[in-house]
């Protein structure tokens, strides 16, 4: 069964600090990996999409990495802001089907 | 451009009642999807459509029906609601790209409580 596991389940950081979220997957065959941001009460919004050949992709203060050999990805948030408080969801695409992780809830405190 | 909209935003049903959730998109997307999101779990695909007049089952289709009579609309129906269908429902749409690199655009969600 294709699975996407995210850690930690939640974390709290101070404004201005950095943090890294982890995603491990067993999805096969692999097509691409996405990270979504979901604000409370809203739908997910795409941050990055990475293919097998891409190691790193950035979107402003968000940087995603992918190690297709170990089937791991990370999302790094730099200089966090209060608006970064949200759930971050890792999604792996396989044969045009998407497998969603349960998400990591990030709370940024002033 | 409103993007993807969902109606209603919130609904309370009694067990056995029926209802229809409406999803509309103004981006001329071919593909549309219905997901449910439950605490501690990833989004799960209920049904999807790859074009007007077509529908297909996803991962958790039981208890739901869908219709796509118009390209811009995708309806999700619950014929006889059960407490297990208490969830947040998200609609999404996209246009397919080579290599599966299309971005799905999500609506704001419908929160459903079945008593």
Coordinates of N, CA, C and O in Angstrom, one line a residue, chain B residues 14-56:
Chain B
X14 N -29.1 15.0 9.8 CA -29.4 13.8 10.7 C -29.2 12.5 9.9 O -29.2 12.5 8.7
X15 N -28.8 11.5 10.6 CA -28.6 10.2 10.0 C -29.8 9.8 9.1 O -31.0 9.9 9.5
X16 N -29.5 9.4 7.8 CA -30.5 9.0 6.9 C -30.9 10.1 5.9 O -31.5 9.9 4.9
X17 N -30.6 11.4 6.2 CA -30.9 12.5 5.3 C -30.0 12.5 4.1 O -28.9 11.9 4.2
X18 N -30.5 13.2 3.1 CA -29.6 13.3 1.9 C -29.3 14.7 1.6 O -29.9 15.6 2.2
X19 N -28.2 14.9 0.9 CA -27.8 16.3 0.5 C -26.9 16.2 -0.7 O -26.3 15.2 -1.0
X20 N -26.7 17.4 -1.3 CA -25.8 17.5 -2.4 C -24.8 18.6 -2.2 O -25.3 19.7 -1.8
X21 N -23.5 18.4 -2.4 CA -22.5 19.4 -2.3 C -22.2 19.8 -3.7 O -22.0 19.0 -4.6
X22 N -22.1 21.2 -3.9 CA -21.8 21.7 -5.2 C -20.4 22.3 -5.3 O -20.0 23.0 -4.4
X23 N -19.7 21.9 -6.3 CA -18.4 22.5 -6.6 C -18.4 23.1 -8.0 O -18.9 22.5 -8.9
X24 N -17.9 24.4 -8.0 CA -17.9 25.1 -9.3 C -16.5 25.7 -9.5 O -15.9 26.1 -8.6
X25 N -16.0 25.6 -10.8 CA -14.7 26.2 -11.1 C -14.8 27.0 -12.4 O -15.5 26.6 -13.3
X26 N -14.1 28.1 -12.4 CA -14.2 29.0 -13.5 C -12.8 29.1 -14.3 O -12.5 30.1 -15.0
X27 N -12.0 28.0 -14.2 CA -10.7 28.0 -14.8 C -10.7 27.1 -16.0 O -9.6 26.8 -16.6
X28 N -11.9 26.6 -16.5 CA -12.0 25.8 -17.6 C -11.2 24.5 -17.5 O -10.7 23.9 -18.5
X29 N -11.1 24.0 -16.3 CA -10.3 22.8 -16.0 C -11.1 21.5 -16.5 O -12.3 21.4 -16.3
X30 N -10.3 20.5 -17.0 CA -10.9 19.3 -17.4 C -11.2 18.4 -16.3 O -12.3 17.7 -16.2
X31 N -10.3 18.2 -15.4 CA -10.4 17.3 -14.3 C -10.9 17.9 -13.0 O -10.5 19.0 -12.7
X32 N -11.8 17.2 -12.4 CA -12.3 17.6 -11.1 C -12.4 16.5 -10.1 O -12.5 15.3 -10.5
X33 N -12.2 16.8 -8.8 CA -12.1 15.7 -7.8 C -12.9 16.1 -6.5 O -13.1 17.3 -6.2
X34 N -13.3 15.1 -5.8 CA -13.9 15.2 -4.5 C -13.0 14.4 -3.5 O -12.8 13.2 -3.7
X35 N -12.6 15.1 -2.4 CA -11.8 14.5 -1.3 C -12.5 14.7 0.0 O -13.3 15.6 0.1
X36 N -12.2 13.8 0.9 CA -12.6 14.1 2.3 C -11.3 14.1 3.2 O -10.3 13.4 2.9
X37 N -11.4 15.0 4.2 CA -10.3 15.1 5.1 C -10.7 14.9 6.5 O -11.6 15.6 7.0
X38 N -10.1 13.9 7.2 CA -10.5 13.5 8.5 C -9.3 13.8 9.4 O -8.1 13.6 9.0
X39 N -9.5 14.1 10.7 CA -8.4 14.3 11.6 C -7.4 13.2 11.6 O -7.7 12.0 11.7
X40 N -6.1 13.6 11.5 CA -5.0 12.6 11.6 C -4.8 11.8 10.4 O -4.0 10.9 10.4
X41 N -5.5 12.1 9.3 CA -5.4 11.3 8.1 C -5.2 12.3 6.9 O -5.6 13.4 7.0
X42 N -4.5 11.7 5.9 CA -4.4 12.5 4.7 C -5.7 12.6 3.9 O -6.6 11.8 4.1
X43 N -5.8 13.5 3.0 CA -7.0 13.6 2.1 C -7.1 12.3 1.4 O -6.2 11.7 0.9
X44 N -8.4 11.9 1.3 CA -8.7 10.7 0.5 C -9.7 11.0 -0.6 O -10.6 11.7 -0.4
X45 N -9.4 10.4 -1.7 CA -10.1 10.7 -2.9 C -11.4 9.9 -2.9 O -11.4 8.6 -2.8
X46 N -12.6 10.6 -3.1 CA -13.9 9.9 -3.1 C -14.3 9.5 -4.6 O -14.5 8.3 -4.9
X47 N -14.4 10.5 -5.4 CA -14.7 10.3 -6.8 C -14.0 11.4 -7.6 O -13.6 12.4 -7.1
X48 N -13.8 11.2 -8.9 CA -13.2 12.2 -9.7 C -13.8 12.1 -11.1 O -14.5 11.2 -11.5
X49 N -13.5 13.1 -11.9 CA -14.0 13.2 -13.3 C -13.0 13.8 -14.2 O -12.3 14.7 -13.9
X50 N -12.8 13.2 -15.4 CA -11.8 13.6 -16.3 C -12.4 14.4 -17.5 O -11.7 14.8 -18.4
X51 N -13.7 14.7 -17.4 CA -14.3 15.5 -18.4 C -15.8 15.5 -18.2 O -16.4 14.7 -17.4
X52 N -16.5 16.4 -18.8 CA -17.9 16.5 -18.8 C -18.6 15.2 -19.1 O -18.2 14.6 -20.1
X53 N -19.5 14.8 -18.2 CA -20.2 13.5 -18.5 C -19.6 12.3 -18.0 O -20.1 11.2 -18.2
X54 N -18.4 12.4 -17.5 CA -17.6 11.2 -17.0 C -17.4 11.3 -15.5 O -17.1 12.4 -15.0
X55 N -17.4 10.2 -14.8 CA -17.1 10.1 -13.4 C -16.4 8.8 -13.2 O -16.5 7.8 -14.0
X56 N -15.6 8.7 -12.1 CA -14.9 7.5 -11.8 C -14.8 7.4 -10.2 O -14.7 8.4 -9.6

